[in-house]
Short mmCIF file of C-alpha atoms in Angstrom, two decimals:
data_model
loop_
_atom_site.label_atom_id
_atom_site.label_comp_id
_atom_site.label_asym_id
_atom_site.label_seq_id
_atom_site.Cartn_x
_atom_site.Cartn_y
_atom_site.Cartn_z
CA MET A 87 -19.19 -17.17 -30.16
CA ILE A 88 -20.83 -19.45 -32.71
CA PRO A 89 -21.62 -22.80 -31.07
CA ARG A 90 -19.30 -25.63 -32.10
CA GLN A 91 -20.18 -29.23 -32.62
CA GLY A 92 -21.09 -30.86 -29.33
CA THR A 93 -22.16 -27.64 -27.55
CA ALA A 94 -25.68 -26.98 -26.38
CA ALA A 95 -27.97 -25.45 -28.97
CA PRO A 96 -29.28 -21.92 -28.23
CA TYR A 97 -32.89 -23.04 -27.73
CA ILE A 98 -34.24 -19.73 -26.43
CA PRO A 99 -32.91 -17.65 -29.38
CA MET A 100 -34.12 -20.39 -31.75
CA LEU A 101 -37.63 -20.23 -30.30
CA ILE A 102 -37.68 -16.43 -30.36
CA GLY A 103 -36.43 -16.45 -33.96
CA ALA A 104 -39.07 -18.96 -35.09
CA VAL A 105 -41.91 -17.02 -33.43
CA SER A 106 -40.61 -13.73 -34.86
CA CYS A 107 -40.38 -15.27 -38.33
CA VAL A 108 -44.01 -16.43 -38.25
CA LEU A 109 -45.34 -13.17 -36.79
CA LEU A 110 -43.41 -10.93 -39.20
CA ALA A 111 -44.72 -12.97 -42.14
CA ARG A 112 -48.30 -12.26 -41.12
CA PHE A 113 -48.46 -8.90 -39.41
CA GLY A 114 -47.20 -5.39 -39.64
CA PHE A 115 -45.46 -3.05 -42.01
CA PHE A 116 -42.18 -4.97 -41.67
CA GLY A 117 -43.51 -8.19 -43.17
CA PHE A 118 -40.78 -8.15 -45.83
CA LEU A 119 -38.26 -8.79 -43.02
CA TYR A 120 -39.70 -12.13 -41.95
CA LEU A 121 -36.51 -13.89 -43.10
CA LEU A 122 -34.39 -11.67 -40.87
CA PRO A 123 -34.59 -13.97 -37.77
CA LEU A 124 -33.27 -16.88 -39.85
CA GLY A 125 -30.37 -14.72 -41.02
CA ILE A 126 -29.57 -13.67 -37.47
CA MET A 127 -29.60 -17.29 -36.30
CA THR A 128 -27.18 -18.25 -39.07
CA ALA A 129 -24.73 -15.40 -38.62
CA GLY A 130 -24.91 -15.30 -34.83
CA TYR A 131 -25.41 -18.90 -33.74
CA GLY A 132 -24.33 -21.14 -36.60
CA PHE A 133 -26.05 -23.13 -39.32
CA ARG A 134 -27.38 -25.89 -37.03
CA ALA A 135 -29.30 -23.31 -35.02
CA ALA A 136 -30.55 -21.73 -38.26
CA TRP A 137 -31.89 -25.03 -39.64
CA LEU A 138 -33.54 -25.93 -36.33
CA CYS A 139 -35.06 -22.45 -36.19
CA LEU A 140 -36.36 -22.97 -39.73
CA ILE A 141 -38.02 -26.26 -38.74
CA LEU A 142 -39.71 -24.60 -35.76
CA ALA A 143 -40.86 -21.68 -37.94
CA VAL A 144 -42.30 -24.03 -40.59
CA LEU A 145 -44.17 -26.02 -37.94
CA GLY A 146 -45.45 -22.84 -36.32
CA ASN A 147 -46.57 -21.39 -39.62
CA GLY A 148 -48.34 -24.66 -40.52
CA LEU A 149 -50.22 -24.74 -37.21
CA TRP A 150 -51.17 -21.09 -37.54
CA SER A 151 -52.38 -21.54 -41.12
CA ALA A 152 -54.40 -24.66 -40.26
CA GLY A 153 -56.01 -22.92 -37.29
CA THR A 154 -56.87 -19.90 -39.42
CA ALA A 155 -58.44 -22.13 -42.08
CA VAL A 156 -60.57 -23.92 -39.45
CA PHE A 157 -61.99 -20.74 -37.93
CA SER A 158 -62.29 -18.70 -41.12
CA PRO A 159 -63.78 -19.15 -44.60
CA GLN A 160 -60.30 -19.35 -46.18
CA PRO A 161 -60.19 -22.17 -48.77
CA TRP A 162 -57.95 -25.09 -47.83
CA ASP A 163 -56.11 -24.99 -51.14
CA GLU A 164 -55.07 -21.39 -50.46
CA MET A 165 -53.96 -22.41 -46.98
CA LEU A 166 -51.82 -25.25 -48.35
CA TRP A 167 -50.32 -22.99 -51.00
CA GLY A 168 -49.42 -20.45 -48.32
CA ILE A 169 -47.64 -23.12 -46.28
CA VAL A 170 -45.69 -24.33 -49.32
CA HIS A 171 -44.80 -20.76 -50.28
CA PHE A 172 -43.53 -19.90 -46.78
CA THR A 173 -41.61 -23.18 -46.43
CA LEU A 174 -39.80 -23.06 -49.77
CA ILE A 175 -38.78 -19.40 -49.56
CA ALA A 176 -37.60 -19.70 -45.94
CA ALA A 177 -35.70 -22.91 -46.75
CA ALA A 178 -34.09 -21.30 -49.82
CA PHE A 179 -32.93 -18.32 -47.77
CA THR A 180 -31.57 -20.54 -44.99
CA TRP A 181 -29.73 -22.74 -47.51
CA MET A 182 -28.25 -19.62 -49.09
CA MET A 183 -26.84 -18.50 -45.74
CA ALA A 184 -26.27 -21.89 -44.05
CA PRO A 185 -25.64 -24.43 -46.82
CA SER A 186 -24.38 -27.40 -44.84
CA PHE A 187 -25.66 -29.58 -42.02
CA LEU A 188 -22.10 -30.83 -41.48
CA GLU A 189 -19.24 -29.06 -39.81
CA PRO A 190 -16.01 -30.76 -38.75
CA SER A 191 -15.29 -30.57 -35.07
CA GLU A 192 -12.34 -28.48 -33.97
CA GLY A 193 -9.15 -30.50 -34.03
CA SER A 194 -10.72 -33.43 -35.83
CA GLY A 195 -8.56 -32.96 -38.90
CA ASN A 196 -11.55 -33.42 -41.23
CA SER A 197 -11.86 -31.01 -44.08
CA ALA A 198 -15.00 -28.94 -44.52
CA PRO A 199 -17.56 -30.35 -46.96
CA ALA A 200 -17.57 -29.00 -50.48
CA ARG A 201 -20.04 -26.16 -50.81
CA ILE A 202 -21.55 -24.29 -53.71
CA PRO A 203 -19.96 -20.80 -53.88
CA THR A 204 -22.09 -18.08 -52.32
CA VAL A 205 -22.82 -16.25 -55.55
CA TYR A 206 -24.33 -19.41 -57.08
CA ARG A 207 -26.33 -20.14 -53.93
CA PHE A 208 -27.66 -16.59 -53.99
CA VAL A 209 -28.83 -16.88 -57.60
CA ILE A 210 -30.36 -20.35 -57.11
CA ALA A 211 -32.14 -19.30 -53.94
CA CYS A 212 -33.62 -16.22 -55.65
CA CYS A 213 -34.91 -18.37 -58.51
CA ILE A 214 -37.12 -20.40 -56.13
CA PRO A 215 -39.56 -17.59 -55.23
CA VAL A 216 -39.50 -16.44 -58.85
CA VAL A 217 -40.65 -19.90 -60.00
CA LEU A 218 -43.40 -19.78 -57.38
CA ILE A 219 -44.61 -16.29 -58.26
CA LEU A 220 -44.41 -16.21 -62.07
CA PRO A 221 -47.32 -18.67 -62.61
CA MET A 222 -49.44 -16.45 -60.35
CA ILE A 223 -48.53 -13.42 -62.47
CA VAL A 224 -49.49 -15.25 -65.65
CA SER A 225 -52.83 -16.27 -64.15
CA LEU A 226 -53.69 -12.62 -63.48
CA ARG A 227 -54.48 -12.23 -67.17
CA GLN A 228 -57.54 -14.44 -66.66
CA ASP A 229 -58.37 -13.13 -63.16
CA THR A 230 -61.50 -11.00 -63.59
CA ALA A 231 -61.35 -9.70 -60.00
CA PHE A 232 -57.78 -8.47 -60.39
CA SER A 233 -58.54 -7.01 -63.81
CA GLY A 234 -61.50 -5.15 -62.29
CA PHE A 235 -59.29 -3.78 -59.52
CA ILE A 236 -56.67 -2.61 -62.02
CA ARG A 237 -59.38 -1.10 -64.18
CA THR A 238 -60.71 0.91 -61.23
CA GLN A 239 -57.24 2.17 -60.32
CA ALA A 240 -56.45 2.98 -63.96
CA GLU A 241 -59.64 4.96 -64.36
CA ALA A 242 -58.80 6.97 -61.25
CA LEU A 243 -55.25 7.53 -62.53
CA SER A 244 -56.52 8.58 -65.96
CA ALA A 245 -58.93 11.01 -64.37
CA LEU A 246 -56.11 12.46 -62.26
CA TYR A 247 -53.84 12.97 -65.27
CA ALA A 248 -56.71 14.34 -67.32
CA SER A 249 -57.49 16.91 -64.65
CA SER A 250 -53.80 17.87 -64.48
CA ALA A 251 -53.82 18.48 -68.23
CA GLY A 252 -56.22 21.35 -67.71
CA ALA A 253 -57.48 22.90 -70.94
CA ASP A 254 -54.98 20.98 -73.11
CA VAL A 255 -57.39 19.00 -75.23
CA VAL A 256 -54.65 17.17 -77.14
CA LYS A 257 -53.02 15.92 -73.95
CA GLN A 258 -56.36 14.79 -72.55
CA SER A 259 -57.12 12.89 -75.75
CA LEU A 260 -53.73 11.13 -75.73
CA LEU A 261 -54.16 10.12 -72.09
CA GLU A 262 -57.61 8.71 -72.74
CA GLN A 263 -56.36 6.84 -75.79
CA TYR A 264 -53.20 5.24 -74.39
CA LEU A 265 -53.55 5.16 -70.60
CA THR A 266 -56.20 2.45 -70.59
CA PRO A 267 -56.74 -0.23 -67.92
CA ASP A 268 -55.82 -2.98 -70.39
CA PHE A 269 -52.57 -1.20 -71.25
CA ILE A 270 -51.64 -0.77 -67.57
CA LEU A 271 -52.44 -4.42 -66.80
CA GLU A 272 -50.38 -5.73 -69.71
CA THR A 273 -47.49 -3.40 -68.86
CA LEU A 274 -47.43 -4.62 -65.25
CA ILE A 275 -47.50 -8.27 -66.29
CA PHE A 276 -44.91 -7.73 -69.04
CA SER A 277 -42.49 -6.04 -66.63
CA ALA A 278 -43.04 -8.58 -63.85
CA LEU A 279 -42.42 -11.58 -66.11
CA ARG A 280 -39.34 -10.08 -67.71
CA GLY A 281 -37.22 -9.39 -64.67
CA GLY A 282 -39.44 -7.38 -62.34
CA VAL A 283 -40.10 -10.30 -60.00
CA MET A 284 -36.46 -11.39 -60.16
CA VAL A 285 -35.23 -7.94 -59.13
CA SER A 286 -37.68 -7.88 -56.23
CA CYS A 287 -36.63 -11.34 -55.01
CA MET A 288 -32.92 -10.56 -55.21
CA ALA A 289 -33.45 -7.30 -53.32
CA PHE A 290 -35.64 -9.15 -50.77
CA PHE A 291 -33.00 -11.77 -50.01
CA PHE A 292 -30.11 -9.32 -50.08
CA ILE A 293 -31.73 -6.81 -47.70
CA ASN A 294 -32.66 -9.48 -45.16
CA ARG A 295 -29.16 -10.96 -45.24
CA GLN A 296 -27.30 -7.68 -44.95
CA ILE A 297 -29.46 -6.41 -42.08
CA ALA A 298 -28.91 -9.74 -40.28
CA LEU A 299 -25.13 -9.45 -40.70
CA ALA A 300 -25.18 -5.85 -39.50
CA LEU A 301 -27.24 -6.67 -36.39
CA VAL A 302 -25.02 -9.62 -35.50
CA TRP A 303 -21.95 -7.44 -35.85
CA VAL A 304 -23.44 -4.70 -33.64
CA PHE A 305 -24.82 -6.89 -30.87
CA ARG A 306 -22.55 -9.97 -30.90
CA ARG A 307 -19.38 -8.61 -32.50
CA ILE A 308 -19.32 -11.43 -35.04
CA ARG A 309 -18.27 -10.33 -38.51
CA LYS A 310 -18.86 -12.62 -41.49
CA GLY A 311 -18.30 -12.35 -45.20
CA GLY A 312 -16.19 -10.19 -47.44
CA ILE A 313 -16.50 -6.62 -48.65
CA LEU A 314 -17.84 -5.11 -51.85
CA ALA A 315 -14.34 -4.18 -53.08
CA ASP A 316 -13.44 -7.89 -53.20
CA PHE A 317 -16.56 -9.08 -55.02
CA ARG A 318 -15.97 -10.79 -58.36
CA VAL A 319 -18.46 -12.44 -60.69
CA PRO A 320 -17.43 -15.90 -61.95
CA TYR A 321 -16.40 -15.80 -65.61
CA VAL A 322 -19.19 -18.20 -66.61
CA PHE A 323 -21.74 -15.40 -66.19
CA ILE A 324 -20.39 -13.55 -69.23
CA TRP A 325 -21.47 -16.53 -71.33
CA ALA A 326 -24.87 -16.53 -69.61
CA LEU A 327 -25.19 -12.81 -70.43
CA SER A 328 -24.29 -13.33 -74.09
CA CYS A 329 -26.60 -16.32 -74.52
CA SER A 330 -29.49 -14.49 -72.84
CA LEU A 331 -29.21 -11.61 -75.31
CA LEU A 332 -29.33 -14.03 -78.24
CA ALA A 333 -32.24 -15.92 -76.66
CA ILE A 334 -34.22 -12.69 -76.23
CA LEU A 335 -33.77 -11.85 -79.91
CA ALA A 336 -34.70 -15.40 -80.93
CA GLY A 337 -37.75 -15.44 -78.68
CA ARG A 338 -39.04 -12.17 -80.12
CA ARG A 339 -38.21 -13.16 -83.69
CA TRP A 340 -40.08 -16.47 -83.54
CA GLU A 341 -42.58 -15.39 -80.85
CA ILE A 342 -41.49 -18.00 -78.29
CA GLU A 343 -42.64 -16.25 -75.11
CA PRO A 344 -41.30 -18.81 -72.55
CA LEU A 345 -37.83 -18.55 -74.09
CA GLU A 346 -37.97 -14.76 -74.05
CA ILE A 347 -39.17 -14.61 -70.43
CA THR A 348 -36.46 -17.00 -69.26
CA ALA A 349 -33.78 -15.09 -71.16
CA TRP A 350 -34.90 -11.76 -69.71
CA ASN A 351 -34.64 -13.12 -66.17
CA VAL A 352 -31.16 -14.52 -66.86
CA LEU A 353 -30.14 -11.14 -68.30
CA ILE A 354 -31.43 -9.32 -65.22
CA VAL A 355 -29.49 -11.65 -62.90
CA CYS A 356 -26.27 -11.08 -64.86
CA ALA A 357 -26.84 -7.31 -64.97
CA ILE A 358 -27.31 -7.11 -61.19
CA LEU A 359 -24.20 -9.21 -60.53
CA TYR A 360 -22.11 -7.11 -62.90
CA LEU A 361 -23.54 -3.97 -61.30
CA ALA A 362 -22.21 -5.26 -57.98
CA GLN A 363 -18.85 -6.02 -59.62
CA GLY A 364 -18.70 -2.52 -61.07
CA GLY A 365 -19.51 -1.11 -57.64
CA GLY A 366 -16.75 -3.29 -56.23
CA ILE A 367 -14.26 -1.80 -58.68
CA ALA A 368 -15.31 1.73 -57.70
CA ALA A 369 -15.09 0.83 -53.99
CA TYR A 370 -11.66 -0.72 -54.59
CA PHE A 371 -10.21 2.50 -56.01
CA ILE A 372 -11.88 4.64 -53.34
CA THR A 373 -10.41 2.52 -50.56
CA ARG A 374 -6.99 2.34 -52.24
CA ALA A 375 -6.82 6.07 -52.91
CA ASN A 376 -4.74 8.05 -50.43
CA LEU A 377 -7.57 10.36 -49.42
CA PRO A 378 -8.30 11.89 -46.02
CA PRO A 379 -11.36 10.44 -44.23
CA PHE A 380 -13.43 13.57 -44.89
CA MET A 381 -12.79 13.43 -48.65
CA ARG A 382 -13.59 9.72 -48.72
CA LEU A 383 -16.87 10.33 -46.88
CA ALA A 384 -17.74 13.22 -49.21
CA LEU A 385 -17.03 11.07 -52.26
CA ASN A 386 -19.28 8.27 -50.98
CA PHE A 387 -22.03 10.81 -50.25
CA LEU A 388 -21.68 12.23 -53.76
CA LEU A 389 -22.04 8.75 -55.25
CA PHE A 390 -25.16 8.22 -53.15
CA LEU A 391 -26.68 11.48 -54.43
CA MET A 392 -25.94 10.45 -58.01
CA ILE A 393 -27.61 7.06 -57.49
CA VAL A 394 -30.83 8.58 -56.12
CA SER A 395 -30.98 11.38 -58.72
CA PRO A 396 -33.38 10.58 -61.60
CA GLY A 397 -31.66 10.44 -64.98
CA ILE A 398 -28.17 10.56 -63.52
CA ASN A 399 -28.70 7.26 -61.72
CA ALA A 400 -29.57 5.45 -64.95
CA VAL A 401 -26.31 6.62 -66.54
CA LEU A 402 -24.29 5.79 -63.42
CA LEU A 403 -25.80 2.33 -62.95
CA GLY A 404 -25.37 1.54 -66.64
CA GLY A 405 -21.76 2.66 -66.45
CA LEU A 406 -21.12 0.44 -63.42
CA ILE A 407 -22.63 -2.55 -65.24
CA LEU A 408 -20.39 -1.94 -68.25
CA LEU A 409 -17.41 -1.49 -65.94
CA GLY A 410 -18.16 -4.81 -64.26
CA ILE A 411 -18.48 -6.56 -67.64
CA ALA A 412 -15.24 -5.00 -68.87
CA GLU A 413 -13.27 -6.54 -66.01
CA ASN A 414 -13.64 -9.91 -67.71
CA TRP A 415 -10.99 -8.73 -70.16
CA ALA A 416 -9.25 -5.87 -68.33
CA PRO A 417 -8.22 -6.69 -64.73
CA PHE A 418 -8.82 -3.36 -62.98
CA ARG A 419 -8.04 -4.83 -59.55
CA GLU A 420 -5.26 -7.02 -58.31
CA PRO A 421 -6.13 -10.64 -59.12
CA LYS A 422 -7.68 -12.61 -56.29
CA ILE A 423 -5.25 -15.34 -55.23
CA LYS A 424 -7.71 -17.86 -53.86
CA GLY A 425 -11.20 -18.25 -52.47
CA PRO A 426 -14.58 -18.45 -54.21
CA SER A 427 -16.55 -15.45 -55.31
CA SER A 428 -19.07 -14.13 -52.86
CA THR A 429 -22.01 -11.80 -52.98
CA PRO A 430 -21.44 -8.18 -51.86
CA GLY A 431 -20.96 -7.83 -48.16
CA MET A 432 -20.89 -11.61 -47.63
#
């Protein structure tokens, strides 16, 4: 059970979680799961344990970084930036999952403190790493070392495509003309600034959270959160979507790049949320349909194949986004009586 107020804190799991968080952030192929221990502490042991685990992880990461900087030629400014980066992202994830330090004791009669709905916490938390990373992406334009690396990779890629063209002189000429290192570098930066980093951060937080919830359910039999079929996007996001489209057009028309970049990121956030809402509508009808278990499993497998199939997946995902947007005016599901919106699976 999740510890209640006044019970002893799970110090051993907290210590193991903090050590795992620091080690995963620095070693191995599974480094993108370094937030997973914090998610497990929240879902399995409560928010107090999660915040204490976060403090231990931040202290451990700071000591490790300082020791590495002492015994290696790593610049101190890079070490400090790494500590700040780790601390802010880990704190944002923990706040997303465990928003409050306060919890009324059982039988006290006190009401729970007001909390920001999960969908807003998820969006705000994802914006924190984006704000940290975007200035680094912009600085790559002036980074000669990175430009040289991209140039080397682009030249190898161009040579590979040129060799695959064989005796087609026209194709070889087009590849040499358009597939240049400068073009690849600008394309990468353009995509990253205009939603690429945001998509990565949202997927990063979502994957860590969902794996944590699944592990806690398997090993501790504690289930938290709702299901995809119940997920609804707050109505305010349709205004954010509309305004972002207008801002993109205005930014391109008057060449205001900061406005355009911000609007693209807002648009991507809204598109992902409405994609989840469209998936919730589809899941709602699948679960409500009077189908035998085998047919339901086959239908879910068919949807999975469509999502991973190139070309078809773009049409399917676009259709789900439009379906999610359309529910603002056409209630496809029974209206939710009460309770704030939540992110899928939360």
